[in-house]
PDB file of C-alpha atoms in Angstrom:
ATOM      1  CA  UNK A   1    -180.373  56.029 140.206  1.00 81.00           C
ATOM      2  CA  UNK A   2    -183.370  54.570 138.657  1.00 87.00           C
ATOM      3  CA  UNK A   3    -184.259  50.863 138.804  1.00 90.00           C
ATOM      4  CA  UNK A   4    -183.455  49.761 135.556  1.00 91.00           C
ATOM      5  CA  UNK A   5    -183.736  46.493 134.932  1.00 92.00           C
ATOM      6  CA  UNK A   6    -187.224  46.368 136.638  1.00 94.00           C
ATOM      7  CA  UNK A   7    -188.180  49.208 134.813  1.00 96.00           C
ATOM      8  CA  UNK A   8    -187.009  47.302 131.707  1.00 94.00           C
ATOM      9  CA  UNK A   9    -189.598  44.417 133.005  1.00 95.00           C
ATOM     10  CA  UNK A  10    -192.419  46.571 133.093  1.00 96.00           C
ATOM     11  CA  UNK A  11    -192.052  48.413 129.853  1.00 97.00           C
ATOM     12  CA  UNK A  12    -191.720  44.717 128.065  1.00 96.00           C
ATOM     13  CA  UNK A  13    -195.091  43.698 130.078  1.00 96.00           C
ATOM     14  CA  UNK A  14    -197.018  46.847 129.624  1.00 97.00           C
ATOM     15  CA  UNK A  15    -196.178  47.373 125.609  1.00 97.00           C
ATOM     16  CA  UNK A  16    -197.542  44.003 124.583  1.00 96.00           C
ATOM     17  CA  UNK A  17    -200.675  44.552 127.114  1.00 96.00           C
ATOM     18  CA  UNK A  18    -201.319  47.829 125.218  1.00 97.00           C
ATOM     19  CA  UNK A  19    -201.291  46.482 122.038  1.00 95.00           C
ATOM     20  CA  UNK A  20    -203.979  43.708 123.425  1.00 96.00           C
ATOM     21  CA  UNK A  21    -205.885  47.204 124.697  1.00 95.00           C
ATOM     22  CA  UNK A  22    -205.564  46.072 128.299  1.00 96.00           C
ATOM     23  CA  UNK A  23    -203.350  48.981 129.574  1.00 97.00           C
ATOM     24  CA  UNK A  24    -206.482  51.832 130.387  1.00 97.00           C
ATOM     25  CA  UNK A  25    -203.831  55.247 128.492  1.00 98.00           C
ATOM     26  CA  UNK A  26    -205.347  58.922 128.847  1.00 97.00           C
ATOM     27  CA  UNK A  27    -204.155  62.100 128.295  1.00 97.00           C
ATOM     28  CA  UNK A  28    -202.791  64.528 131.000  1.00 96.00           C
ATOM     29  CA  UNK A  29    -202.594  68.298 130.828  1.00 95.00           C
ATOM     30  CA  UNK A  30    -199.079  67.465 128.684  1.00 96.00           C
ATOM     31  CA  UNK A  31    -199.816  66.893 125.037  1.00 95.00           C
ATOM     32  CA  UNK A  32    -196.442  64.791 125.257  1.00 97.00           C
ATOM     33  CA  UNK A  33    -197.647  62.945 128.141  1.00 98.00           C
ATOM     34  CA  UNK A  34    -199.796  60.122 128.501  1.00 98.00           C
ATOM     35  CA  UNK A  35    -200.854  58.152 131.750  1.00 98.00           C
ATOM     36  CA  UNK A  36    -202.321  54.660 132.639  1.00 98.00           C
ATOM     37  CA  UNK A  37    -203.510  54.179 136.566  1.00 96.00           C
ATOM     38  CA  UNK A  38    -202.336  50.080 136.843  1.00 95.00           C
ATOM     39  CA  UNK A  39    -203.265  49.235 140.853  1.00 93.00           C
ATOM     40  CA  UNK A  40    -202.071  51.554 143.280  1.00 95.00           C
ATOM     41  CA  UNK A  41    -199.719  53.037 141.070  1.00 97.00           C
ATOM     42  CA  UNK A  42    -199.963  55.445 138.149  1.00 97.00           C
ATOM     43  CA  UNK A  43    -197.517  55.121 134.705  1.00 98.00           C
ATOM     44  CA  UNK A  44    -196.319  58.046 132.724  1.00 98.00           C
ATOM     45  CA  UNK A  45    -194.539  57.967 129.555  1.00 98.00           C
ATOM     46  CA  UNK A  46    -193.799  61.562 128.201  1.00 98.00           C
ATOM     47  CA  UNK A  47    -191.928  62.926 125.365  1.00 97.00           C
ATOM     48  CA  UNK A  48    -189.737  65.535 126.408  1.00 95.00           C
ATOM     49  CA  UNK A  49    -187.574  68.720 125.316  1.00 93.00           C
ATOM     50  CA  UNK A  50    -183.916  67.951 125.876  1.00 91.00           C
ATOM     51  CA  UNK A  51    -182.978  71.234 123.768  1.00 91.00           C
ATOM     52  CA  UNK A  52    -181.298  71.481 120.501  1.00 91.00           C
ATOM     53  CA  UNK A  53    -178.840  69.940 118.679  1.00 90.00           C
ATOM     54  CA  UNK A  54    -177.536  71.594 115.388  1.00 92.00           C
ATOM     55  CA  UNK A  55    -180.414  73.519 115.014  1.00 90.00           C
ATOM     56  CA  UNK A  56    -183.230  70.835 115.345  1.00 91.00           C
ATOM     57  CA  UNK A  57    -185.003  70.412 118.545  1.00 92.00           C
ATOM     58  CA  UNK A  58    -184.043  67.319 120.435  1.00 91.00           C
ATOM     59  CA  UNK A  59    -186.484  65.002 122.404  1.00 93.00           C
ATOM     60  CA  UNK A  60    -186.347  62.333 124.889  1.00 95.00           C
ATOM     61  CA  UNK A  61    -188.393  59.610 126.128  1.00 97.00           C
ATOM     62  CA  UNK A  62    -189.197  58.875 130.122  1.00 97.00           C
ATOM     63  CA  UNK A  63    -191.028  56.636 131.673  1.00 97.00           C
ATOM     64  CA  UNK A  64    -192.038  57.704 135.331  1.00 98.00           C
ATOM     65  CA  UNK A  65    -194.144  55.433 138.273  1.00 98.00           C
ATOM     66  CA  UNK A  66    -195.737  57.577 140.720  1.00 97.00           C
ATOM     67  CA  UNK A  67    -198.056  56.596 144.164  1.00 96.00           C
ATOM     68  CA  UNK A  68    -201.901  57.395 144.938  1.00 92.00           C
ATOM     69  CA  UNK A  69    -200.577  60.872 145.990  1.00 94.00           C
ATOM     70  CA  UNK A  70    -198.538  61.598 142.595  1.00 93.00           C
ATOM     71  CA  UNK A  71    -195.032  61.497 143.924  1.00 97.00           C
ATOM     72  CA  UNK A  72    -192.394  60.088 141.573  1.00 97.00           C
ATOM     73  CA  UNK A  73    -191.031  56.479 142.901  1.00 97.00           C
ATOM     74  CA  UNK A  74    -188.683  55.943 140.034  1.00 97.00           C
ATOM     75  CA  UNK A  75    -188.016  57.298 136.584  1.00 96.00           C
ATOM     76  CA  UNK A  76    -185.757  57.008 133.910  1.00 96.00           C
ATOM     77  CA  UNK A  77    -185.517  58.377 130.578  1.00 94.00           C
ATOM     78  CA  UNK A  78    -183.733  56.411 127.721  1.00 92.00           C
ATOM     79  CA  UNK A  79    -180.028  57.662 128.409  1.00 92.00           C
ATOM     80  CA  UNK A  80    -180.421  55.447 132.240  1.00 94.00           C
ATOM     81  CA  UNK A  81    -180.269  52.406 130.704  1.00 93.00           C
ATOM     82  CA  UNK A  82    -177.083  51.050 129.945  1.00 89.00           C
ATOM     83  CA  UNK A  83    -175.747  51.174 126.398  1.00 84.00           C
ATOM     84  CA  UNK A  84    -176.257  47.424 124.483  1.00 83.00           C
ATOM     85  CA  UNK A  85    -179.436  47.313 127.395  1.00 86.00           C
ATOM     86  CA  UNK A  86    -181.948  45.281 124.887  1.00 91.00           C
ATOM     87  CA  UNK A  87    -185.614  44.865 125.319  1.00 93.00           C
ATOM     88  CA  UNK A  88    -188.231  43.298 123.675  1.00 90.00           C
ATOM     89  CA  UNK A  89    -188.121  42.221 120.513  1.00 89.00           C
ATOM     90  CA  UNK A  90    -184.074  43.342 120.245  1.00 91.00           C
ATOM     91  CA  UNK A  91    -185.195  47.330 120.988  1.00 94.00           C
ATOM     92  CA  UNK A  92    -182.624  49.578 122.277  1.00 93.00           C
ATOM     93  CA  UNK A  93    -183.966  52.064 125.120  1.00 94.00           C
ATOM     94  CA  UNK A  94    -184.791  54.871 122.874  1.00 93.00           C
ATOM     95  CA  UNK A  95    -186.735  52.839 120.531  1.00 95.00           C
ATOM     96  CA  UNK A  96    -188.547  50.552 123.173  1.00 96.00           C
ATOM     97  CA  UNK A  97    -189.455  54.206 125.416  1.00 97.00           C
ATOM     98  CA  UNK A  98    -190.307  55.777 121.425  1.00 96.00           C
ATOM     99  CA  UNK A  99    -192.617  52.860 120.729  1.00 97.00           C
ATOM    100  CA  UNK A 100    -194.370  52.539 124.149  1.00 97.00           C
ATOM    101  CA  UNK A 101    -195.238  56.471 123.971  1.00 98.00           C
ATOM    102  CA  UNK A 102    -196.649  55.979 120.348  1.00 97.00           C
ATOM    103  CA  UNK A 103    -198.729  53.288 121.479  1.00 97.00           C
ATOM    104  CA  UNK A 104    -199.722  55.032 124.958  1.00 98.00           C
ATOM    105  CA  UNK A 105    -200.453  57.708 122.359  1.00 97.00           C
ATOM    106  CA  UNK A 106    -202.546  56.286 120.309  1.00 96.00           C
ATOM    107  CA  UNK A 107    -204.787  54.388 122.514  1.00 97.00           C
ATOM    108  CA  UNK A 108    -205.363  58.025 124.296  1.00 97.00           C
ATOM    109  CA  UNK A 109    -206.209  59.559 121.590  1.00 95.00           C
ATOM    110  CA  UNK A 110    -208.410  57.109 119.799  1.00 94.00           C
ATOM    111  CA  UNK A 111    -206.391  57.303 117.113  1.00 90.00           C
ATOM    112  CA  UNK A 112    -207.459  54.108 115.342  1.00 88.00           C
ATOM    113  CA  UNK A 113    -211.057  54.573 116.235  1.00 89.00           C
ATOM    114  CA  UNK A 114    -210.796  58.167 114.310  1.00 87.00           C
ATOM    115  CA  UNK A 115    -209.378  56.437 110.997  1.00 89.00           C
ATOM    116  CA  UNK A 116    -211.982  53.660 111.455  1.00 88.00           C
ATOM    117  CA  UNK A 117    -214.685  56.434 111.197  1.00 87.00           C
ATOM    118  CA  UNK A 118    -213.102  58.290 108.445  1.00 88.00           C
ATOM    119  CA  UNK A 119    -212.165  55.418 106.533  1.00 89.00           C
ATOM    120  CA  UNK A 120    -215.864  54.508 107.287  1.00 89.00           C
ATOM    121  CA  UNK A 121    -217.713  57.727 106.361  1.00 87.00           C
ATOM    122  CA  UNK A 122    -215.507  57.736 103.033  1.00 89.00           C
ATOM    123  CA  UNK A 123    -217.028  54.561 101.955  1.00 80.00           C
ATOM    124  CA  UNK A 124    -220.931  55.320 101.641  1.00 63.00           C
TER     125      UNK A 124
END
């Protein structure tokens, strides 16, 4: 059973610190995955299959922490945390997990550099 209130802590420290682009996200071999080294241990937040559901494929968030030698210490994914479990800013699990991985995400990917650059090269 994961740890879910301090998992709850961390994901309302680390969001804020990756929007302040202090949390150092990269890509993993997972195009759903995304992973920031933070001390001795390394963060995961992935996005992942949970099958289908009337016809229309059905995701879930999950945020894992693993040691130096990438075994999982805890995880959870947003069905662990119990229901009326708030976080930041009022979120509910699956929108607090959905937000982190957009962010994570984004900050990979260079997302907002890329715009910059096109929104950039568009105005000369």
């Amino acid at each position: 059973m994961p740890d879910t209130e301090r998992l709850r802590t961390l994901i309302n420290r680390i969001t804020p610190m990756t929007l302040a682009n202090k949390v150092p996200w990269t890509e993993t071999s997972d195009e759903r995955t995304f992973q920031a080294q933070l001390g001795n241990y390394n963060v995961t937040i992935a996005q992942e299959y949970a099958g289908q559901n009337y016809g229309e494929d059905v995701y879930v968030y999950a945020i894992r922490i693993h040691d130096t030698l990438g075994k999982v210490l805890d995880t959870a994914v947003e069905r662990d945390f119990p229901h009326g479990f708030t976080f930041a800013e009022g979120r509910q699990a699956t929108e607090a997990l959905g937000y982190l991985h957009d962010l994570a995400r984004r900050k990979a990917l260079k997302v907002d550099q890329a715009l910059d650059d096109l929104l950039n090269s568009l105005g000369r």
